[in-house]
Amino acid sequence: MAEAEVGGWIRERNLRPFLELLSHYVGYAFDATDWATVARAVEETDDERADGWYAYPLVGEAQQAEVRRARSAGGDEVSVTVHGELSRELRVRADTLLSAHSMT
């Protein structure tokens, strides 16, 4: 696996299902405690500031990824990047999840 990054944006209301599905593909058990941590932290983010992003690791048995996210100023979108030594399959799945969660 090689270092890679997949990025895009999703609707803020879709952040939890996005993280839950991505965690499943990584092999990480994303739970209510994880969500409480992410939800609290994302409130203070801003994608227009270099230091305005929040990173959260998803570490599974076989794969891991760092998910960075930040709210878009004045919108209901969240910019997201998935970074790490991602398998080809995980890169495709992350890209598909970003596309699917940017809709409605």
PDB file of C-alpha atoms in Angstrom, residues 13-63:
ATOM      1  CA  ARG A  13     -25.747  15.819   8.264  1.00  0.00           C
ATOM      2  CA  ASN A  14     -24.054  12.858   6.514  1.00  0.00           C
ATOM      3  CA  LEU A  15     -20.809  13.027   8.499  1.00  0.00           C
ATOM      4  CA  ARG A  16     -21.697  10.324  11.024  1.00  0.00           C
ATOM      5  CA  PRO A  17     -22.888   7.734   8.448  1.00  0.00           C
ATOM      6  CA  PHE A  18     -19.830   8.521   6.314  1.00  0.00           C
ATOM      7  CA  LEU A  19     -17.495   7.861   9.250  1.00  0.00           C
ATOM      8  CA  GLU A  20     -19.371   4.741  10.317  1.00  0.00           C
ATOM      9  CA  LEU A  21     -19.144   3.208   6.828  1.00  0.00           C
ATOM     10  CA  LEU A  22     -15.521   4.220   6.298  1.00  0.00           C
ATOM     11  CA  SER A  23     -14.664   2.768   9.709  1.00  0.00           C
ATOM     12  CA  HIS A  24     -16.326  -0.491   8.725  1.00  0.00           C
ATOM     13  CA  TYR A  25     -14.122  -0.707   5.606  1.00  0.00           C
ATOM     14  CA  VAL A  26     -11.006   0.030   7.691  1.00  0.00           C
ATOM     15  CA  GLY A  27     -11.996  -2.539  10.305  1.00  0.00           C
ATOM     16  CA  TYR A  28     -12.469  -0.013  13.107  1.00  0.00           C
ATOM     17  CA  ALA A  29     -15.442  -0.160  15.500  1.00  0.00           C
ATOM     18  CA  PHE A  30     -16.644   3.472  15.349  1.00  0.00           C
ATOM     19  CA  ASP A  31     -18.973   3.941  18.321  1.00  0.00           C
ATOM     20  CA  ALA A  32     -20.949   6.605  20.188  1.00  0.00           C
ATOM     21  CA  THR A  33     -17.842   7.795  22.048  1.00  0.00           C
ATOM     22  CA  ASP A  34     -16.012   8.334  18.760  1.00  0.00           C
ATOM     23  CA  TRP A  35     -18.976  10.245  17.371  1.00  0.00           C
ATOM     24  CA  ALA A  36     -19.264  12.452  20.477  1.00  0.00           C
ATOM     25  CA  THR A  37     -15.582  13.359  20.140  1.00  0.00           C
ATOM     26  CA  VAL A  38     -15.850  14.137  16.417  1.00  0.00           C
ATOM     27  CA  ALA A  39     -19.136  16.059  16.700  1.00  0.00           C
ATOM     28  CA  ARG A  40     -17.750  18.276  19.458  1.00  0.00           C
ATOM     29  CA  ALA A  41     -14.494  18.963  17.610  1.00  0.00           C
ATOM     30  CA  VAL A  42     -15.976  19.666  14.184  1.00  0.00           C
ATOM     31  CA  GLU A  43     -17.994  22.581  15.581  1.00  0.00           C
ATOM     32  CA  GLU A  44     -14.800  24.652  15.875  1.00  0.00           C
ATOM     33  CA  THR A  45     -13.418  23.900  12.399  1.00  0.00           C
ATOM     34  CA  ASP A  46     -13.171  26.103   9.321  1.00  0.00           C
ATOM     35  CA  ASP A  47     -11.964  24.810   5.956  1.00  0.00           C
ATOM     36  CA  GLU A  48     -10.651  28.245   4.980  1.00  0.00           C
ATOM     37  CA  ARG A  49      -8.026  28.197   7.762  1.00  0.00           C
ATOM     38  CA  ALA A  50      -4.937  25.999   7.499  1.00  0.00           C
ATOM     39  CA  ASP A  51      -5.174  25.322  11.241  1.00  0.00           C
ATOM     40  CA  GLY A  52      -8.956  24.975  11.134  1.00  0.00           C
ATOM     41  CA  TRP A  53      -9.115  21.262  10.330  1.00  0.00           C
ATOM     42  CA  TYR A  54      -9.700  18.385  12.758  1.00  0.00           C
ATOM     43  CA  ALA A  55      -8.032  14.993  12.249  1.00  0.00           C
ATOM     44  CA  TYR A  56      -9.274  11.692  13.648  1.00  0.00           C
ATOM     45  CA  PRO A  57      -7.525   8.345  13.202  1.00  0.00           C
ATOM     46  CA  LEU A  58      -9.392   5.203  12.211  1.00  0.00           C
ATOM     47  CA  VAL A  59      -7.133   2.288  13.066  1.00  0.00           C
ATOM     48  CA  GLY A  60      -8.290  -1.175  12.094  1.00  0.00           C
ATOM     49  CA  GLU A  61      -6.518  -4.499  12.233  1.00  0.00           C
ATOM     50  CA  ALA A  62      -5.339  -4.475   8.624  1.00  0.00           C
ATOM     51  CA  GLN A  63      -5.680  -0.822   7.584  1.00  0.00           C
TER      52      GLN A  63
END
